[in-house]
Tab-separated table of C-alpha atoms in Angstrom:
chain	number	residue	atom	x	y	z
A	67	UNK	CA	60.782	-44.597	61.411
A	68	UNK	CA	57.338	-45.033	59.979
A	69	UNK	CA	56.031	-42.098	58.002
A	70	UNK	CA	52.525	-41.454	59.282
A	71	UNK	CA	51.650	-39.475	56.139
A	72	UNK	CA	51.885	-42.650	54.069
A	73	UNK	CA	48.334	-43.375	55.270
A	74	UNK	CA	47.109	-40.615	52.963
A	75	UNK	CA	47.848	-42.707	49.885
A	76	UNK	CA	45.967	-45.786	51.049
A	77	UNK	CA	42.486	-44.937	49.882
A	78	UNK	CA	43.382	-43.473	46.515
A	79	UNK	CA	42.045	-45.571	43.668
A	80	UNK	CA	39.964	-45.554	40.541
A	81	UNK	CA	36.277	-45.058	41.216
A	82	UNK	CA	33.291	-45.360	38.912
A	83	UNK	CA	31.425	-42.078	38.596
A	84	UNK	CA	27.609	-42.157	38.587
A	85	UNK	CA	26.380	-43.770	35.303
A	86	UNK	CA	24.379	-40.599	34.574
A	87	UNK	CA	27.613	-38.583	34.512
A	88	UNK	CA	29.448	-41.212	32.434
A	89	UNK	CA	26.792	-40.922	29.729
A	90	UNK	CA	26.406	-37.141	29.917
A	91	UNK	CA	30.112	-36.534	29.457
A	92	UNK	CA	30.389	-39.134	26.706
A	93	UNK	CA	27.520	-37.519	24.812
A	94	UNK	CA	28.983	-34.066	25.315
A	95	UNK	CA	32.318	-35.206	23.901
A	96	UNK	CA	30.527	-36.830	20.969
A	97	UNK	CA	28.433	-33.723	20.358
A	98	UNK	CA	31.332	-31.278	20.500
A	99	UNK	CA	34.090	-33.378	18.966
A	100	UNK	CA	32.619	-36.622	17.581
A	101	UNK	CA	31.723	-35.093	14.212
A	102	UNK	CA	35.425	-34.664	13.545
A	103	UNK	CA	35.796	-38.392	13.190
A	104	UNK	CA	32.950	-39.919	11.196
A	105	UNK	CA	35.124	-42.941	10.422
A	106	UNK	CA	35.728	-43.795	14.054
A	107	UNK	CA	32.116	-44.493	14.992
A	108	UNK	CA	32.419	-48.247	14.956
A	109	UNK	CA	35.183	-48.254	17.569
A	110	UNK	CA	34.224	-48.949	21.141
A	111	UNK	CA	31.446	-49.269	23.630
A	112	UNK	CA	31.257	-46.275	25.959
A	113	UNK	CA	31.357	-47.753	29.437
A	114	UNK	CA	30.589	-50.987	31.222
A	115	UNK	CA	27.676	-50.669	33.569
A	116	UNK	CA	25.922	-47.885	31.737
A	117	UNK	CA	25.329	-49.257	28.239
A	118	UNK	CA	24.757	-52.920	27.601
A	119	UNK	CA	27.220	-54.838	25.448
A	120	UNK	CA	26.371	-55.165	21.769
A	121	UNK	CA	26.684	-58.714	20.436
A	122	UNK	CA	26.076	-58.384	16.732
A	123	UNK	CA	25.059	-56.120	13.901
A	124	UNK	CA	23.543	-57.420	10.677
A	125	UNK	CA	21.799	-55.842	7.708
A	126	UNK	CA	18.299	-56.777	6.636
A	127	UNK	CA	18.007	-56.515	2.858
A	128	UNK	CA	14.621	-55.538	1.461
A	129	UNK	CA	13.741	-57.199	-1.852
A	130	UNK	CA	10.708	-57.132	-4.147
A	131	UNK	CA	10.588	-60.934	-4.463
A	132	UNK	CA	11.758	-62.872	-1.453
A	133	UNK	CA	11.584	-66.329	-3.077
A	134	UNK	CA	13.887	-65.194	-5.894
A	135	UNK	CA	16.216	-63.549	-3.372
A	136	UNK	CA	16.529	-66.703	-1.254
A	137	UNK	CA	17.371	-68.644	-4.373
A	138	UNK	CA	19.953	-66.092	-5.498
A	139	UNK	CA	21.780	-65.691	-2.171
A	140	UNK	CA	21.918	-69.464	-1.659
A	141	UNK	CA	23.060	-70.275	-5.174
A	142	UNK	CA	25.252	-67.294	-6.055
A	143	UNK	CA	26.758	-66.495	-2.618
A	144	UNK	CA	26.563	-69.883	-0.917
A	145	UNK	CA	24.509	-68.379	1.952
A	146	UNK	CA	22.954	-70.872	4.358
A	147	UNK	CA	19.344	-70.251	5.367
A	148	UNK	CA	18.889	-70.417	9.138
A	149	UNK	CA	15.412	-68.983	9.740
A	150	UNK	CA	12.195	-68.253	7.800
A	151	UNK	CA	9.154	-66.298	8.900
A	152	UNK	CA	5.749	-66.770	7.301
A	153	UNK	CA	2.437	-65.020	7.717
A	154	UNK	CA	-0.591	-67.105	8.806
A	155	UNK	CA	-1.542	-67.429	5.120
A	156	UNK	CA	1.749	-69.173	4.460
A	157	UNK	CA	3.433	-66.363	2.553
A	158	UNK	CA	7.149	-65.859	3.241
A	159	UNK	CA	8.126	-62.423	4.601
A	160	UNK	CA	11.591	-62.840	6.076
A	161	UNK	CA	14.586	-65.167	5.873
A	162	UNK	CA	17.865	-65.115	7.818
A	163	UNK	CA	21.157	-66.384	6.428
A	164	UNK	CA	24.621	-67.235	7.585
A	165	UNK	CA	27.436	-66.234	5.286
A	166	UNK	CA	30.755	-67.298	6.758
A	167	UNK	CA	30.893	-65.688	10.192
A	168	UNK	CA	28.338	-63.052	9.202
A	169	UNK	CA	24.569	-62.996	9.434
A	170	UNK	CA	22.110	-61.111	7.253
A	171	UNK	CA	18.385	-61.073	6.702
A	172	UNK	CA	16.170	-60.666	3.663
A	173	UNK	CA	12.696	-59.141	3.925
A	174	UNK	CA	9.894	-58.805	1.417
A	175	UNK	CA	9.143	-55.235	0.374
A	176	UNK	CA	6.312	-53.779	2.485
A	177	UNK	CA	5.943	-49.979	2.197
A	178	UNK	CA	6.192	-47.774	4.099
A	179	UNK	CA	8.259	-49.874	6.524
A	180	UNK	CA	10.414	-51.851	4.164
A	181	UNK	CA	11.440	-50.361	0.843
A	182	UNK	CA	13.703	-52.033	-1.676
A	183	UNK	CA	16.520	-50.279	-3.580
A	184	UNK	CA	14.302	-50.405	-6.701
A	185	UNK	CA	11.546	-48.330	-5.137
A	186	UNK	CA	14.017	-45.968	-3.426
A	187	UNK	CA	16.041	-45.360	-6.589
A	188	UNK	CA	19.224	-47.072	-5.385
A	189	UNK	CA	20.989	-48.432	-2.329
A	190	UNK	CA	22.868	-46.227	0.102
A	191	UNK	CA	24.572	-49.141	1.856
A	192	UNK	CA	27.230	-51.193	0.071
A	193	UNK	CA	28.137	-54.323	2.039
A	194	UNK	CA	31.740	-55.509	2.336
A	195	UNK	CA	32.334	-59.173	1.676
A	196	UNK	CA	35.760	-60.625	2.429
A	197	UNK	CA	36.213	-63.817	0.444
A	198	UNK	CA	39.042	-66.213	-0.411
A	199	UNK	CA	38.849	-65.586	-4.158
A	200	UNK	CA	37.127	-62.416	-5.384
A	201	UNK	CA	37.397	-63.438	-9.072
A	202	UNK	CA	35.647	-66.774	-8.564
A	203	UNK	CA	32.992	-65.243	-6.307
A	204	UNK	CA	32.140	-62.485	-8.778
A	205	UNK	CA	32.096	-64.893	-11.754
A	206	UNK	CA	29.580	-67.095	-10.026
A	207	UNK	CA	27.388	-64.179	-8.907
A	208	UNK	CA	27.339	-62.781	-12.452
A	209	UNK	CA	26.309	-66.193	-13.752
A	210	UNK	CA	23.292	-66.005	-11.404
A	211	UNK	CA	22.257	-62.516	-12.524
A	212	UNK	CA	24.431	-60.016	-10.616
A	213	UNK	CA	25.819	-56.998	-12.455
A	214	UNK	CA	29.445	-55.894	-12.306
A	215	UNK	CA	29.756	-52.215	-11.329
A	216	UNK	CA	33.540	-52.215	-10.930
A	217	UNK	CA	35.546	-55.144	-12.294
A	218	UNK	CA	37.798	-57.095	-9.958
A	219	UNK	CA	41.305	-55.609	-9.861
A	220	UNK	CA	44.259	-55.236	-7.508
A	221	UNK	CA	44.114	-52.362	-5.016
A	222	UNK	CA	46.365	-51.325	-2.127
A	223	UNK	CA	44.071	-53.068	0.367
A	224	UNK	CA	43.601	-56.263	-1.636
A	225	UNK	CA	41.963	-57.582	-4.777
A	226	UNK	CA	38.323	-56.724	-5.295
A	227	UNK	CA	35.428	-55.268	-7.207
A	228	UNK	CA	31.857	-54.133	-6.818
A	229	UNK	CA	28.570	-55.862	-7.675
A	230	UNK	CA	24.898	-55.009	-7.768
A	231	UNK	CA	22.740	-58.060	-7.110
A	232	UNK	CA	19.469	-58.584	-9.061
A	233	UNK	CA	17.552	-56.745	-6.281
A	234	UNK	CA	19.736	-53.632	-6.338
A	235	UNK	CA	21.851	-54.339	-3.242
A	236	UNK	CA	25.526	-53.442	-3.530
A	237	UNK	CA	28.409	-55.696	-2.597
A	238	UNK	CA	32.115	-54.848	-2.356
A	239	UNK	CA	33.885	-58.173	-2.814
A	240	UNK	CA	37.500	-58.327	-1.653
A	241	UNK	CA	40.197	-60.956	-1.237
A	242	UNK	CA	43.916	-60.828	-0.455
A	243	UNK	CA	46.171	-59.842	-3.379
A	244	UNK	CA	47.061	-62.881	-5.482
A	245	UNK	CA	50.701	-63.857	-5.495
A	246	UNK	CA	52.140	-63.682	-8.977
A	247	UNK	CA	53.744	-67.018	-9.847
B	141	UNK	CA	36.760	-46.814	-6.630
B	142	UNK	CA	38.569	-44.462	-4.271
B	143	UNK	CA	41.422	-46.110	-2.486
B	144	UNK	CA	42.609	-45.227	1.018
B	145	UNK	CA	46.155	-43.945	0.981
B	146	UNK	CA	48.760	-46.126	2.639
B	147	UNK	CA	49.562	-43.326	5.111
B	148	UNK	CA	46.097	-43.087	6.691
B	149	UNK	CA	46.465	-42.531	10.453
B	150	UNK	CA	44.243	-43.813	13.212
B	151	UNK	CA	42.185	-40.845	14.327
B	152	UNK	CA	43.453	-39.565	17.711
B	153	UNK	CA	39.949	-38.837	18.951
B	154	UNK	CA	39.174	-42.492	18.327
B	155	UNK	CA	41.891	-43.331	20.851
B	156	UNK	CA	40.338	-41.011	23.452
B	157	UNK	CA	36.991	-42.730	22.904
B	158	UNK	CA	38.649	-46.109	23.336
B	159	UNK	CA	40.414	-44.903	26.487
B	160	UNK	CA	37.265	-43.410	28.028
B	161	UNK	CA	35.904	-46.494	29.880
B	162	UNK	CA	39.235	-47.140	31.586
B	163	UNK	CA	40.453	-43.572	32.068
B	164	UNK	CA	37.291	-41.914	33.407
B	165	UNK	CA	37.206	-43.921	36.689
B	166	UNK	CA	40.917	-43.150	37.179
B	167	UNK	CA	40.399	-39.435	36.650
B	168	UNK	CA	37.162	-39.276	38.618
B	169	UNK	CA	38.597	-41.422	41.452
B	170	UNK	CA	41.681	-39.211	41.608
B	171	UNK	CA	39.570	-36.079	41.974
B	172	UNK	CA	36.874	-37.524	44.224
B	173	UNK	CA	39.309	-39.002	46.745
B	174	UNK	CA	41.390	-35.838	47.051
B	175	UNK	CA	38.528	-33.370	47.134
B	176	UNK	CA	35.947	-35.486	48.956
B	177	UNK	CA	33.455	-33.663	46.747
B	178	UNK	CA	31.625	-35.729	44.073
B	179	UNK	CA	30.177	-32.667	42.325
B	180	UNK	CA	33.581	-30.977	42.049
B	181	UNK	CA	35.075	-34.275	40.848
B	182	UNK	CA	32.478	-34.440	38.058
B	183	UNK	CA	33.107	-30.838	37.003
B	184	UNK	CA	36.865	-31.217	36.895
B	185	UNK	CA	36.717	-34.663	35.238
B	186	UNK	CA	34.516	-33.182	32.505
B	187	UNK	CA	36.940	-30.264	32.050
B	188	UNK	CA	39.821	-32.736	31.855
B	189	UNK	CA	38.274	-34.777	29.029
B	190	UNK	CA	37.086	-31.682	27.157
B	191	UNK	CA	40.589	-30.249	27.318
B	192	UNK	CA	41.985	-33.552	26.032
B	193	UNK	CA	39.560	-33.500	23.098
B	194	UNK	CA	40.432	-29.871	22.303
B	195	UNK	CA	44.155	-30.627	22.468
B	196	UNK	CA	43.701	-33.531	20.062
B	197	UNK	CA	41.596	-31.440	17.716
B	198	UNK	CA	44.091	-28.575	17.743
B	199	UNK	CA	47.010	-30.949	17.391
B	200	UNK	CA	48.788	-29.684	20.526
B	201	UNK	CA	49.110	-33.313	21.617
B	202	UNK	CA	49.361	-36.317	19.299
B	203	UNK	CA	47.779	-38.864	21.631
B	204	UNK	CA	46.516	-39.063	25.193
B	205	UNK	CA	47.067	-41.683	27.878
B	206	UNK	CA	45.489	-42.258	31.286
B	207	UNK	CA	48.535	-40.861	33.190
B	208	UNK	CA	48.415	-37.756	30.963
B	209	UNK	CA	44.727	-37.271	31.782
B	210	UNK	CA	45.418	-37.711	35.512
B	211	UNK	CA	48.129	-35.038	35.290
B	212	UNK	CA	45.659	-32.653	33.641
B	213	UNK	CA	43.148	-33.480	36.389
B	214	UNK	CA	45.780	-32.749	39.057
B	215	UNK	CA	46.518	-29.338	37.535
B	216	UNK	CA	42.822	-28.520	37.461
B	217	UNK	CA	42.364	-29.522	41.098
B	218	UNK	CA	45.403	-27.524	42.203
B	219	UNK	CA	44.178	-24.492	40.218
B	220	UNK	CA	40.789	-24.820	41.866
B	221	UNK	CA	42.354	-24.980	45.329
B	222	UNK	CA	44.634	-22.051	44.554
B	223	UNK	CA	41.650	-19.832	43.853
B	224	UNK	CA	40.274	-20.959	47.212
B	225	UNK	CA	43.656	-20.266	48.814
B	226	UNK	CA	43.772	-16.682	47.536
B	227	UNK	CA	40.387	-16.040	49.113
B	228	UNK	CA	41.530	-17.540	52.426
B	229	UNK	CA	44.867	-15.798	52.690
B	230	UNK	CA	43.489	-12.517	53.975
B	231	UNK	CA	42.100	-14.153	57.059
B	232	UNK	CA	44.618	-16.912	57.737
B	233	UNK	CA	45.737	-16.871	61.381
B	234	UNK	CA	49.365	-17.051	62.469
B	235	UNK	CA	50.170	-20.674	63.101
B	236	UNK	CA	52.204	-22.166	65.907
B	237	UNK	CA	55.102	-24.196	64.630
B	238	UNK	CA	54.756	-27.763	65.836
B	239	UNK	CA	57.112	-30.475	64.698
B	240	UNK	CA	55.981	-33.802	63.294
B	241	UNK	CA	59.484	-35.280	63.359
B	242	UNK	CA	58.663	-37.389	66.382
B	243	UNK	CA	55.169	-38.255	65.207
B	244	UNK	CA	55.101	-42.025	64.891
B	245	UNK	CA	51.415	-42.676	65.016
B	246	UNK	CA	49.794	-45.104	62.630
B	247	UNK	CA	47.159	-42.922	61.020
B	248	UNK	CA	43.694	-44.105	60.237
B	249	UNK	CA	43.400	-43.665	56.451
B	250	UNK	CA	39.800	-42.413	56.471
B	251	UNK	CA	40.417	-39.940	59.270
B	252	UNK	CA	43.654	-38.834	57.612
B	253	UNK	CA	42.041	-37.975	54.275
B	254	UNK	CA	39.153	-36.254	56.088
B	255	UNK	CA	41.716	-34.191	57.957
B	256	UNK	CA	43.539	-33.304	54.770
B	257	UNK	CA	40.328	-32.168	53.089
B	258	UNK	CA	39.598	-29.898	56.067
B	259	UNK	CA	42.928	-28.026	55.982
B	260	UNK	CA	43.332	-24.589	54.489
B	261	UNK	CA	43.890	-24.774	50.733
B	262	UNK	CA	47.634	-23.968	50.631
B	263	UNK	CA	48.401	-26.706	53.183
B	264	UNK	CA	46.054	-29.112	51.428
B	265	UNK	CA	47.771	-28.494	48.087
B	266	UNK	CA	51.261	-29.101	49.480
B	267	UNK	CA	50.368	-32.291	51.367
B	268	UNK	CA	48.266	-33.688	48.526
B	269	UNK	CA	51.080	-33.334	46.017
B	270	UNK	CA	53.735	-34.626	48.408
B	271	UNK	CA	51.901	-37.493	50.156
B	272	UNK	CA	48.752	-38.471	48.263
B	273	UNK	CA	50.323	-38.112	44.818
B	274	UNK	CA	53.721	-39.153	46.224
B	275	UNK	CA	55.665	-36.536	44.260
B	276	UNK	CA	59.255	-35.793	45.340
B	277	UNK	CA	59.772	-32.392	46.984
B	278	UNK	CA	61.473	-31.002	43.877
B	279	UNK	CA	58.378	-31.841	41.783
B	280	UNK	CA	56.087	-30.307	44.374
B	281	UNK	CA	58.214	-27.157	44.261
B	282	UNK	CA	57.944	-27.084	40.491
B	283	UNK	CA	54.174	-27.497	40.638
B	284	UNK	CA	53.864	-24.693	43.212
B	285	UNK	CA	56.356	-22.485	41.402
B	286	UNK	CA	58.426	-22.149	44.600
B	287	UNK	CA	62.001	-22.967	45.508
B	288	UNK	CA	62.740	-26.356	47.051
B	289	UNK	CA	63.697	-24.605	50.260
B	290	UNK	CA	60.443	-22.655	50.470
B	291	UNK	CA	58.525	-25.823	49.634
B	292	UNK	CA	60.209	-27.735	52.450
B	293	UNK	CA	59.296	-24.945	54.852
B	294	UNK	CA	55.709	-24.990	53.619
B	295	UNK	CA	55.573	-28.770	54.092
B	296	UNK	CA	56.821	-28.425	57.690
B	297	UNK	CA	54.009	-25.960	58.426
B	298	UNK	CA	51.461	-28.042	56.555
B	299	UNK	CA	52.420	-31.230	58.438
B	300	UNK	CA	52.120	-29.362	61.740
B	301	UNK	CA	48.690	-28.041	60.788
B	302	UNK	CA	47.713	-31.535	59.729
B	303	UNK	CA	48.847	-33.026	63.042
B	304	UNK	CA	46.898	-30.466	65.084
B	305	UNK	CA	43.753	-31.068	63.040
B	306	UNK	CA	44.165	-34.848	63.071
B	307	UNK	CA	44.618	-35.029	66.829
B	308	UNK	CA	41.613	-32.790	67.309
B	309	UNK	CA	39.439	-35.030	65.126
B	310	UNK	CA	40.780	-38.084	66.883
B	311	UNK	CA	39.961	-36.506	70.233
B	312	UNK	CA	36.361	-36.019	69.122
B	313	UNK	CA	36.107	-39.564	67.971
B	314	UNK	CA	37.407	-41.103	71.211
């Protein structure tokens, strides 16, 4: 015999709440509990339909001399210039680079909007670079004027070290641990 | 350079954040369908996620999953209905026993859930657990803190109340 009460299950399914509620609750959870996990920020997008998808994030490095910076990043890092912006008077103010799969920009110092590490007294944002050979990368960068802050050595997560470039930006250069022959 | 230790764990709250887009519609849909009340569904869904975050923070659970969240939501809904039930009990009329053993009608799903939402809270709780959530009678008994026998008797009365209310609604509609 058919069980008529089976009809009660038919309409039960997932259902999107109003986007306003999705955001409110997400923010409340972040506010009350999110500070427990400062390392987890980069994880996920909240919810489809309420916040648009993010495609990319890239730093823009402020430097006191953009021509010298373009030269350094191309020669020392092997960055490939993909875009340059000039003012009407022809002066260069911004350049965008590809570096492997990553993208970064370089902008000429322009207080109060853009301040370089030199005028701020240091950089608060080290940038991770994953490379095939940390030793070779660092050697070449030093030859072009970078300064070694921490020499390349083996660590649990790989082989790497830390550089300051001639404009004060910090780079953590890492590669897989070398196999000992 | 400080090195991360090899035993670093993925933060559990990170997992809740990752689960949120998929789990919230499940939890909200669960509550909204059973209660028919979007505002109540929002309140109880919020309580469900806040409780999950507290449990993770306090370490009373190691990780949460969507089925776990839905179970928490179910408990919150049943608790809410129980408070309603206590208020109703004083004025609940004596019900005629009517059997549904021979009831072979194919129910309209929309009318059926409307009927369920309109029943008194103790009948609504029993039928929701048994038929909407599809729990076996023993689980329903556990949830209600009753014996299996008492639960079966409650279900008989609840089904009869449902049938009376359904046929009444159907009569109006025809």
